[in-house]
Amino acid sequence: MSAGKLWTIPAQPQGQTIRAVAAFGGVQIETVPNFELYKDNKKPDYLAKFPLGKIPGFETASGLCLSETSAILRYAKSSPLLGSTPDEEAQVDQWVSFSENEIFSNGRIINNLLNGNLPYNKIDNFYRERNTRALQYLESHLATRTYLVSERITLADISVASVLKSGFQWLIGASERATIPNTMRFYETITNQPAIKSIWGESTYVDKSPQYVPPAKPKKEKEAAPAAAAVPKPKPAKKEADDDEEDEPLVPEEPKAKNPLDDLPKSNFNLEQWKREYSNRDTRGAGGSLEWFYQNFDKEGFSLWKCKFKYNEELTLTFMSSNQIGGFFNRLEASRKYLFGSMGVLGEPNSSVIAGAFICRGPDFKPVIDVAPDWESYDFEPVNLENEADKAYFEAALAWDLEIDGKKWADGKNFK
């Protein structure tokens, strides 16, 4: 007897997960045939069951209508798939949430950016880094495990394999897959289970990860030549600089918007010279770059800021956190002439923080930093050099020996 009806489309990962979970657990469900997204889910009879018009939708044999994937999965599973202890049940829920919120959601945003469903900007790199971080976390977890939670397949394994299947088809290229051998072994183990393979079929893999391609600019049509050219009048001699007048554009290019930071009063502190001093001297000690800094710093023309990542609980491996800093610095490129920074990862894998300091042109950090789309993921606090604790923090961030709550500097990068 069927446990209920499922409305989905073949390409939807959530629908594939539900069907695979039911098949693996021996639960029979009926998939509504020939369902058309954006058409059938707008019809009154569908909206009467699922008012938000979302898919997947599931109606149980008793008439209960469910429209959230996690709820449908719980209904369509067999008991062993949820884990056999409270600890295992909690881990199963965690991995199901991870599959949706860390892998699938990042891929969905990247897809929308690449396809023009969202205005494209460099935040695409931010979500690619988050996706890579999620995959590396999964890879590390599977280094000593066959399955995610226990010694048998659970709902967690099928859910994660389902979103990997979608990612491998279009986003995660061969070079990325080569860095996650444990994950590939896990994926092939799950997808080759006969009950699951009967639903998902053979796996397909993209060779290269897609990249954004700007749309081609439309070509301007040339104006038709006049029927007869007017006889030019004699012109007085001009300066040599005007000889190539005909090569100039008919309409002058719009001048680039001036950065308001360029209108600040001139400062005697040369930021570019500071970057050279920092690179060529030891940071601390007599003759060090900090000594030069204090002799030349202009507190009226520049400001100092502590910078700390808001979501340290999300950090896993330190090299991945260091890559995150590098990505943040890349997105600050437009402010290079107004900014110097020193940021680091403090602590150990799965117990670390990102922190550092910036020297910014002007009295506020925001006009300098907000060129990076993800700047709001960081907290900024002014550094008062008259305060010994602030001064010690600033010097330690530049010297790469900053320590916070017992977490020591593990790796760092400079923006200069």
Short mmCIF file of C-alpha atoms in Angstrom, two decimals:
data_model
loop_
_atom_site.label_atom_id
_atom_site.label_comp_id
_atom_site.label_asym_id
_atom_site.label_seq_id
_atom_site.Cartn_x
_atom_site.Cartn_y
_atom_site.Cartn_z
CA MET A 1 0.00 0.00 0.00
CA SER A 2 1.30 3.46 -0.91
CA ALA A 3 2.26 5.74 1.96
CA GLY A 4 1.22 8.77 -0.09
CA LYS A 5 1.63 10.89 -3.22
CA LEU A 6 4.72 12.95 -4.08
CA TRP A 7 4.68 16.00 -6.35
CA THR A 8 8.16 16.78 -7.70
CA ILE A 9 10.15 16.94 -10.95
CA PRO A 10 12.90 14.46 -11.96
CA ALA A 11 15.74 17.01 -11.68
CA GLN A 12 14.92 18.27 -8.18
CA PRO A 13 17.50 16.98 -5.64
CA GLN A 14 15.01 17.11 -2.76
CA GLY A 15 12.55 14.95 -4.70
CA GLN A 16 15.34 12.52 -5.61
CA THR A 17 16.29 12.26 -1.95
CA ILE A 18 12.73 11.49 -0.85
CA ARG A 19 12.27 8.83 -3.53
CA ALA A 20 15.63 7.20 -2.73
CA VAL A 21 14.96 7.19 1.02
CA ALA A 22 11.57 5.56 0.48
CA ALA A 23 12.99 2.96 -1.92
CA PHE A 24 15.93 2.12 0.36
CA GLY A 25 13.64 1.79 3.38
CA GLY A 26 11.09 -0.31 1.53
CA VAL A 27 8.37 2.36 1.78
CA GLN A 28 6.11 2.61 -1.27
CA ILE A 29 5.16 6.10 -2.44
CA GLU A 30 3.42 7.26 -5.59
CA THR A 31 5.06 9.95 -7.72
CA VAL A 32 2.52 12.11 -9.57
CA PRO A 33 3.32 11.68 -13.30
CA ASN A 34 3.83 14.49 -15.84
CA PHE A 35 3.95 17.22 -13.20
CA GLU A 36 5.01 20.57 -14.74
CA LEU A 37 6.75 23.10 -12.50
CA TYR A 38 5.55 26.74 -12.79
CA LYS A 39 2.29 25.48 -14.28
CA ASP A 40 0.73 22.67 -12.25
CA ASN A 41 1.95 24.08 -8.92
CA LYS A 42 -0.05 27.27 -9.64
CA LYS A 43 -3.35 25.50 -10.18
CA PRO A 44 -6.10 25.89 -7.57
CA ASP A 45 -6.22 22.18 -6.67
CA TYR A 46 -2.47 22.13 -5.91
CA LEU A 47 -2.60 25.39 -3.95
CA ALA A 48 -5.52 24.01 -1.93
CA LYS A 49 -3.16 21.28 -0.67
CA PHE A 50 0.07 23.33 -0.61
CA PRO A 51 -0.77 27.06 -0.32
CA LEU A 52 2.83 28.24 -0.91
CA GLY A 53 2.96 26.43 -4.27
CA LYS A 54 6.32 24.82 -3.41
CA ILE A 55 7.70 21.48 -4.43
CA PRO A 56 8.19 18.85 -3.28
CA GLY A 57 4.70 18.37 -1.93
CA PHE A 58 3.53 15.16 -0.26
CA GLU A 59 0.03 13.99 0.63
CA THR A 60 -0.12 11.03 3.02
CA ALA A 61 -2.59 8.20 2.69
CA SER A 62 -4.58 9.77 5.53
CA GLY A 63 -4.79 13.12 3.71
CA LEU A 64 -2.09 15.03 5.64
CA CYS A 65 -0.26 17.46 3.33
CA LEU A 66 3.44 18.17 3.90
CA SER A 67 5.50 20.70 1.95
CA GLU A 68 8.90 20.80 3.69
CA THR A 69 11.54 18.29 2.62
CA SER A 70 12.70 17.39 6.15
CA ALA A 71 9.13 16.60 7.23
CA ILE A 72 8.48 14.48 4.12
CA LEU A 73 11.75 12.59 4.65
CA ARG A 74 10.77 11.69 8.20
CA TYR A 75 7.40 10.39 7.01
CA ALA A 76 8.78 8.44 4.05
CA LYS A 77 11.64 6.71 5.90
CA SER A 78 11.88 3.44 7.77
CA SER A 79 12.89 3.72 11.45
CA PRO A 80 16.53 2.46 11.16
CA LEU A 81 17.36 5.31 8.77
CA LEU A 82 16.96 7.84 11.60
CA GLY A 83 19.62 6.27 13.82
CA SER A 84 19.35 3.85 16.73
CA THR A 85 20.24 6.17 19.66
CA PRO A 86 19.42 9.78 20.59
CA ASP A 87 23.02 10.75 19.70
CA GLU A 88 22.71 9.18 16.26
CA GLU A 89 19.32 10.76 15.67
CA ALA A 90 20.76 14.19 16.44
CA GLN A 91 23.70 13.59 14.08
CA VAL A 92 21.35 12.48 11.32
CA ASP A 93 19.38 15.71 11.68
CA GLN A 94 22.62 17.69 11.65
CA TRP A 95 23.86 16.15 8.39
CA VAL A 96 20.47 16.53 6.70
CA SER A 97 20.56 20.23 7.60
CA PHE A 98 24.20 20.45 6.44
CA SER A 99 23.32 19.00 3.04
CA GLU A 100 20.61 21.60 2.49
CA ASN A 101 22.18 24.69 4.07
CA GLU A 102 25.89 24.25 3.27
CA ILE A 103 26.12 22.39 -0.02
CA PHE A 104 22.82 22.75 -1.86
CA SER A 105 22.07 26.38 -0.90
CA ASN A 106 25.56 27.62 -1.88
CA GLY A 107 25.28 25.87 -5.24
CA ARG A 108 21.82 27.30 -5.82
CA ILE A 109 23.06 30.88 -5.27
CA ILE A 110 26.05 30.32 -7.59
CA ASN A 111 23.69 28.91 -10.22
CA ASN A 112 21.39 31.93 -9.98
CA LEU A 113 24.34 34.32 -10.26
CA LEU A 114 25.77 32.56 -13.32
CA ASN A 115 22.41 32.26 -15.08
CA GLY A 116 21.40 35.88 -14.55
CA ASN A 117 18.57 35.13 -12.14
CA LEU A 118 20.45 37.34 -9.66
CA PRO A 119 22.63 40.35 -10.62
CA TYR A 120 26.18 39.01 -10.93
CA ASN A 121 28.95 40.38 -8.72
CA LYS A 122 32.11 39.03 -7.17
CA ILE A 123 30.19 37.60 -4.21
CA ASP A 124 30.08 34.49 -6.42
CA ASN A 125 33.62 33.84 -5.10
CA PHE A 126 32.35 34.06 -1.52
CA TYR A 127 29.83 31.27 -2.10
CA ARG A 128 32.35 29.16 -3.99
CA GLU A 129 34.67 29.42 -0.99
CA ARG A 130 31.83 28.44 1.35
CA ASN A 131 31.07 25.46 -0.88
CA THR A 132 34.73 24.39 -0.89
CA ARG A 133 34.85 24.75 2.89
CA ALA A 134 31.77 22.52 3.25
CA LEU A 135 33.29 19.87 0.97
CA GLN A 136 36.59 19.90 2.87
CA TYR A 137 34.73 19.52 6.16
CA LEU A 138 32.86 16.52 4.71
CA GLU A 139 36.14 15.11 3.36
CA SER A 140 37.80 15.36 6.77
CA HIS A 141 34.86 13.69 8.50
CA LEU A 142 34.87 10.76 6.06
CA ALA A 143 38.63 10.15 6.38
CA THR A 144 38.01 7.52 9.07
CA ARG A 145 34.39 6.59 8.32
CA THR A 146 32.45 4.64 5.71
CA TYR A 147 29.18 6.39 6.52
CA LEU A 148 28.43 9.70 8.16
CA VAL A 149 26.80 8.61 11.43
CA SER A 150 26.99 4.87 12.12
CA GLU A 151 28.12 1.60 10.56
CA ARG A 152 25.04 1.48 8.35
CA ILE A 153 23.37 3.82 5.88
CA THR A 154 21.08 6.46 7.40
CA LEU A 155 18.97 9.31 6.13
CA ALA A 156 22.07 11.51 6.53
CA ASP A 157 24.04 9.55 3.92
CA ILE A 158 21.28 9.61 1.31
CA SER A 159 20.59 13.33 1.85
CA VAL A 160 24.25 14.34 1.47
CA ALA A 161 24.78 12.02 -1.53
CA SER A 162 21.74 13.54 -3.21
CA VAL A 163 23.07 17.12 -3.12
CA LEU A 164 26.53 15.88 -4.14
CA LYS A 165 24.92 14.24 -7.17
CA SER A 166 23.49 17.59 -8.22
CA GLY A 167 26.79 19.40 -7.58
CA PHE A 168 28.87 16.85 -9.50
CA GLN A 169 26.59 17.23 -12.51
CA TRP A 170 27.20 20.95 -13.06
CA LEU A 171 29.36 22.71 -10.44
CA ILE A 172 32.12 20.56 -8.89
CA GLY A 173 34.64 19.91 -11.65
CA ALA A 174 37.27 17.20 -12.05
CA SER A 175 40.05 19.22 -10.38
CA GLU A 176 37.86 19.85 -7.31
CA ARG A 177 36.77 16.21 -7.15
CA ALA A 178 40.41 15.12 -7.17
CA THR A 179 40.88 16.86 -3.79
CA ILE A 180 38.08 14.92 -2.07
CA PRO A 181 38.82 11.19 -2.56
CA ASN A 182 37.07 10.15 0.68
CA THR A 183 33.94 11.97 -0.38
CA MET A 184 34.03 10.37 -3.83
CA ARG A 185 34.39 6.91 -2.26
CA PHE A 186 31.44 7.64 0.03
CA TYR A 187 29.34 8.99 -2.86
CA GLU A 188 29.95 5.94 -5.04
CA THR A 189 29.11 3.62 -2.15
CA ILE A 190 25.73 5.28 -1.61
CA THR A 191 24.76 5.75 -5.26
CA ASN A 192 25.57 2.13 -6.14
CA GLN A 193 23.11 0.74 -3.61
CA PRO A 194 20.62 -1.14 -5.88
CA ALA A 195 17.51 0.52 -4.41
CA ILE A 196 19.02 3.99 -4.76
CA LYS A 197 20.50 3.37 -8.21
CA SER A 198 17.06 2.30 -9.44
CA ILE A 199 15.85 5.82 -8.63
CA TRP A 200 18.90 7.94 -9.50
CA GLY A 201 20.38 5.98 -12.38
CA GLU A 202 24.00 6.45 -13.47
CA SER A 203 25.97 9.41 -12.17
CA THR A 204 27.19 12.12 -14.54
CA TYR A 205 30.08 14.50 -13.87
CA VAL A 206 30.98 17.95 -15.16
CA ASP A 207 34.56 18.31 -16.40
CA LYS A 208 35.13 21.96 -15.43
CA SER A 209 33.32 24.19 -12.99
CA PRO A 210 31.34 26.85 -14.89
CA GLN A 211 32.56 30.42 -14.71
CA TYR A 212 30.75 33.69 -15.26
CA VAL A 213 30.83 34.97 -18.84
CA PRO A 214 29.76 38.61 -19.24
CA PRO A 215 27.09 39.12 -21.93
CA ALA A 216 28.42 40.41 -25.24
CA LYS A 217 28.01 44.13 -25.71
CA PRO A 218 25.71 44.98 -28.64
CA LYS A 219 27.56 46.38 -31.62
CA LYS A 220 26.70 49.93 -32.55
CA GLU A 221 25.52 50.36 -36.11
CA LYS A 222 27.50 52.85 -38.11
CA GLU A 223 25.58 55.84 -39.37
CA ALA A 224 25.11 56.02 -43.12
CA ALA A 225 27.56 58.29 -44.89
CA PRO A 226 26.09 61.56 -46.23
CA ALA A 227 25.21 61.64 -49.90
CA ALA A 228 27.76 64.28 -50.70
CA ALA A 229 30.56 65.50 -48.54
CA ALA A 230 30.67 69.25 -47.97
CA VAL A 231 33.74 71.00 -49.20
CA PRO A 232 35.82 71.72 -46.10
CA LYS A 233 36.74 75.28 -45.37
CA PRO A 234 40.38 76.10 -44.86
CA LYS A 235 41.40 75.78 -41.26
CA PRO A 236 44.07 77.67 -39.42
CA ALA A 237 47.11 75.72 -38.33
CA LYS A 238 46.72 73.92 -35.02
CA LYS A 239 49.03 72.63 -32.40
CA GLU A 240 50.56 69.24 -33.03
CA ALA A 241 48.50 67.77 -30.20
CA ASP A 242 45.31 68.39 -32.25
CA ASP A 243 46.49 66.62 -35.43
CA ASP A 244 44.67 63.38 -34.59
CA GLU A 245 41.33 65.03 -33.87
CA GLU A 246 39.44 62.67 -36.19
CA ASP A 247 40.52 59.71 -34.05
CA GLU A 248 38.79 61.11 -30.97
CA PRO A 249 35.40 59.63 -30.05
CA LEU A 250 32.40 61.63 -31.21
CA VAL A 251 31.02 61.63 -27.65
CA PRO A 252 33.55 62.06 -24.84
CA GLU A 253 33.71 59.17 -22.39
CA GLU A 254 31.90 59.74 -19.13
CA PRO A 255 34.50 60.63 -16.49
CA LYS A 256 35.00 58.07 -13.77
CA ALA A 257 33.34 58.89 -10.47
CA LYS A 258 35.83 60.39 -8.08
CA ASN A 259 36.35 58.57 -4.81
CA PRO A 260 35.34 60.83 -1.89
CA LEU A 261 38.45 59.65 -0.06
CA ASP A 262 40.52 61.58 -2.60
CA ASP A 263 38.92 64.82 -1.35
CA LEU A 264 40.23 64.38 2.19
CA PRO A 265 42.88 66.88 3.36
CA LYS A 266 46.36 65.87 2.30
CA SER A 267 48.19 63.69 4.82
CA ASN A 268 51.91 63.56 5.58
CA PHE A 269 51.61 59.83 6.25
CA ASN A 270 52.60 58.00 3.05
CA LEU A 271 50.68 54.71 3.06
CA GLU A 272 52.67 53.23 0.18
CA GLN A 273 55.93 54.05 1.93
CA TRP A 274 54.59 52.39 5.08
CA LYS A 275 53.83 49.22 3.09
CA ARG A 276 57.44 49.17 1.87
CA GLU A 277 58.80 49.75 5.38
CA TYR A 278 56.61 46.97 6.75
CA SER A 279 57.80 44.56 4.04
CA ASN A 280 61.50 45.36 4.40
CA ARG A 281 61.98 45.67 8.17
CA ASP A 282 61.39 43.50 11.18
CA THR A 283 58.09 44.50 12.77
CA ARG A 284 59.21 44.93 16.38
CA GLY A 285 62.39 46.26 17.95
CA ALA A 286 64.74 49.16 17.32
CA GLY A 287 64.67 50.18 13.68
CA GLY A 288 61.59 48.06 13.09
CA SER A 289 58.59 49.00 10.99
CA LEU A 290 56.47 49.80 14.06
CA GLU A 291 59.06 52.38 15.14
CA TRP A 292 58.81 54.00 11.69
CA PHE A 293 55.01 53.86 11.90
CA TYR A 294 54.81 55.72 15.21
CA GLN A 295 57.24 58.38 13.96
CA ASN A 296 55.17 59.06 10.84
CA PHE A 297 51.53 58.14 11.54
CA ASP A 298 48.91 60.85 10.97
CA LYS A 299 45.93 60.15 13.25
CA GLU A 300 43.94 62.96 11.59
CA GLY A 301 44.26 61.53 8.10
CA PHE A 302 44.09 57.81 8.92
CA SER A 303 42.32 55.56 11.41
CA LEU A 304 43.16 52.17 12.95
CA TRP A 305 40.67 49.32 13.34
CA LYS A 306 40.43 45.91 14.93
CA CYS A 307 38.71 43.41 12.64
CA LYS A 308 37.19 40.12 13.81
CA PHE A 309 35.14 37.53 11.91
CA LYS A 310 31.59 37.23 13.30
CA TYR A 311 30.99 33.54 12.63
CA ASN A 312 34.01 31.72 14.05
CA GLU A 313 31.85 28.74 15.01
CA GLU A 314 31.65 27.96 11.27
CA LEU A 315 35.44 27.70 10.86
CA THR A 316 36.95 24.23 10.45
CA LEU A 317 40.43 23.66 8.98
CA THR A 318 42.91 26.50 9.44
CA PHE A 319 44.14 26.48 5.82
CA MET A 320 40.54 26.95 4.68
CA SER A 321 40.14 29.90 7.05
CA SER A 322 43.35 31.37 5.65
CA ASN A 323 41.90 31.00 2.14
CA GLN A 324 38.83 32.85 3.36
CA ILE A 325 41.03 35.78 4.41
CA GLY A 326 42.64 35.72 0.96
CA GLY A 327 39.23 35.88 -0.68
CA PHE A 328 38.21 38.80 1.52
CA PHE A 329 41.41 40.64 0.59
CA ASN A 330 40.78 39.99 -3.12
CA ARG A 331 37.41 41.67 -2.80
CA LEU A 332 39.06 44.72 -1.20
CA GLU A 333 41.18 45.35 -4.31
CA ALA A 334 39.37 48.58 -5.25
CA SER A 335 40.56 50.15 -1.96
CA ARG A 336 44.21 49.15 -2.20
CA LYS A 337 45.49 52.75 -2.31
CA TYR A 338 43.54 53.59 0.86
CA LEU A 339 44.15 50.52 2.99
CA PHE A 340 46.65 48.26 4.75
CA GLY A 341 45.66 45.13 6.65
CA SER A 342 47.07 42.23 8.63
CA MET A 343 44.70 39.34 9.35
CA GLY A 344 45.31 35.88 10.76
CA VAL A 345 43.84 32.57 11.82
CA LEU A 346 44.32 31.94 15.55
CA GLY A 347 43.93 28.50 17.09
CA GLU A 348 43.66 24.96 15.78
CA PRO A 349 41.36 23.11 13.34
CA ASN A 350 37.73 23.25 14.50
CA SER A 351 38.70 25.67 17.29
CA SER A 352 39.89 28.90 15.72
CA VAL A 353 39.09 32.56 15.13
CA ILE A 354 39.90 35.08 12.41
CA ALA A 355 41.16 38.46 13.64
CA GLY A 356 43.52 41.27 12.72
CA ALA A 357 43.85 45.01 12.16
CA PHE A 358 43.48 47.59 9.37
CA ILE A 359 44.94 51.04 8.66
CA CYS A 360 42.28 53.01 6.75
CA ARG A 361 42.37 56.36 4.99
CA GLY A 362 40.02 58.78 6.71
CA PRO A 363 38.23 58.66 10.06
CA ASP A 364 35.86 55.74 9.24
CA PHE A 365 36.47 52.21 7.98
CA LYS A 366 33.25 51.80 6.02
CA PRO A 367 34.02 53.93 2.92
CA VAL A 368 37.22 51.91 2.52
CA ILE A 369 35.99 48.42 3.41
CA ASP A 370 32.49 48.26 1.96
CA VAL A 371 33.82 47.58 -1.55
CA ALA A 372 33.91 43.92 -0.41
CA PRO A 373 30.40 42.41 -0.61
CA ASP A 374 31.00 40.28 2.50
CA TRP A 375 32.36 43.08 4.74
CA GLU A 376 29.37 42.77 7.07
CA SER A 377 30.61 39.32 8.10
CA TYR A 378 33.24 41.12 10.17
CA ASP A 379 33.10 43.30 13.27
CA PHE A 380 35.17 46.51 13.34
CA GLU A 381 36.28 48.36 16.46
CA PRO A 382 38.48 51.48 16.56
CA VAL A 383 42.02 51.18 17.92
CA ASN A 384 43.00 53.88 20.44
CA LEU A 385 46.78 54.01 20.63
CA GLU A 386 46.51 55.80 23.98
CA ASN A 387 44.98 52.61 25.36
CA GLU A 388 47.68 50.05 26.19
CA ALA A 389 45.44 47.03 25.44
CA ASP A 390 44.43 48.44 22.04
CA LYS A 391 48.03 49.30 21.21
CA ALA A 392 49.22 45.80 22.19
CA TYR A 393 46.50 44.23 20.02
CA PHE A 394 47.45 46.40 17.04
CA GLU A 395 51.17 45.64 17.34
CA ALA A 396 50.55 41.90 17.78
CA ALA A 397 48.30 41.78 14.71
CA LEU A 398 51.06 43.39 12.62
CA ALA A 399 53.79 41.21 14.16
CA TRP A 400 51.74 38.02 13.66
CA ASP A 401 51.95 37.01 17.31
CA LEU A 402 48.42 38.01 18.34
CA GLU A 403 46.78 35.68 20.86
CA ILE A 404 43.08 35.67 21.79
CA ASP A 405 41.59 33.54 24.59
CA GLY A 406 44.57 31.19 24.49
CA LYS A 407 44.39 30.79 20.70
CA LYS A 408 47.76 31.50 19.11
CA TRP A 409 48.50 32.83 15.63
CA ALA A 410 48.54 29.92 13.15
CA ASP A 411 48.59 31.58 9.74
CA GLY A 412 48.16 35.06 8.31
CA LYS A 413 47.98 37.33 5.28
CA ASN A 414 48.69 40.99 4.60
CA PHE A 415 46.76 43.41 2.42
CA LYS A 416 49.26 45.89 1.05
#
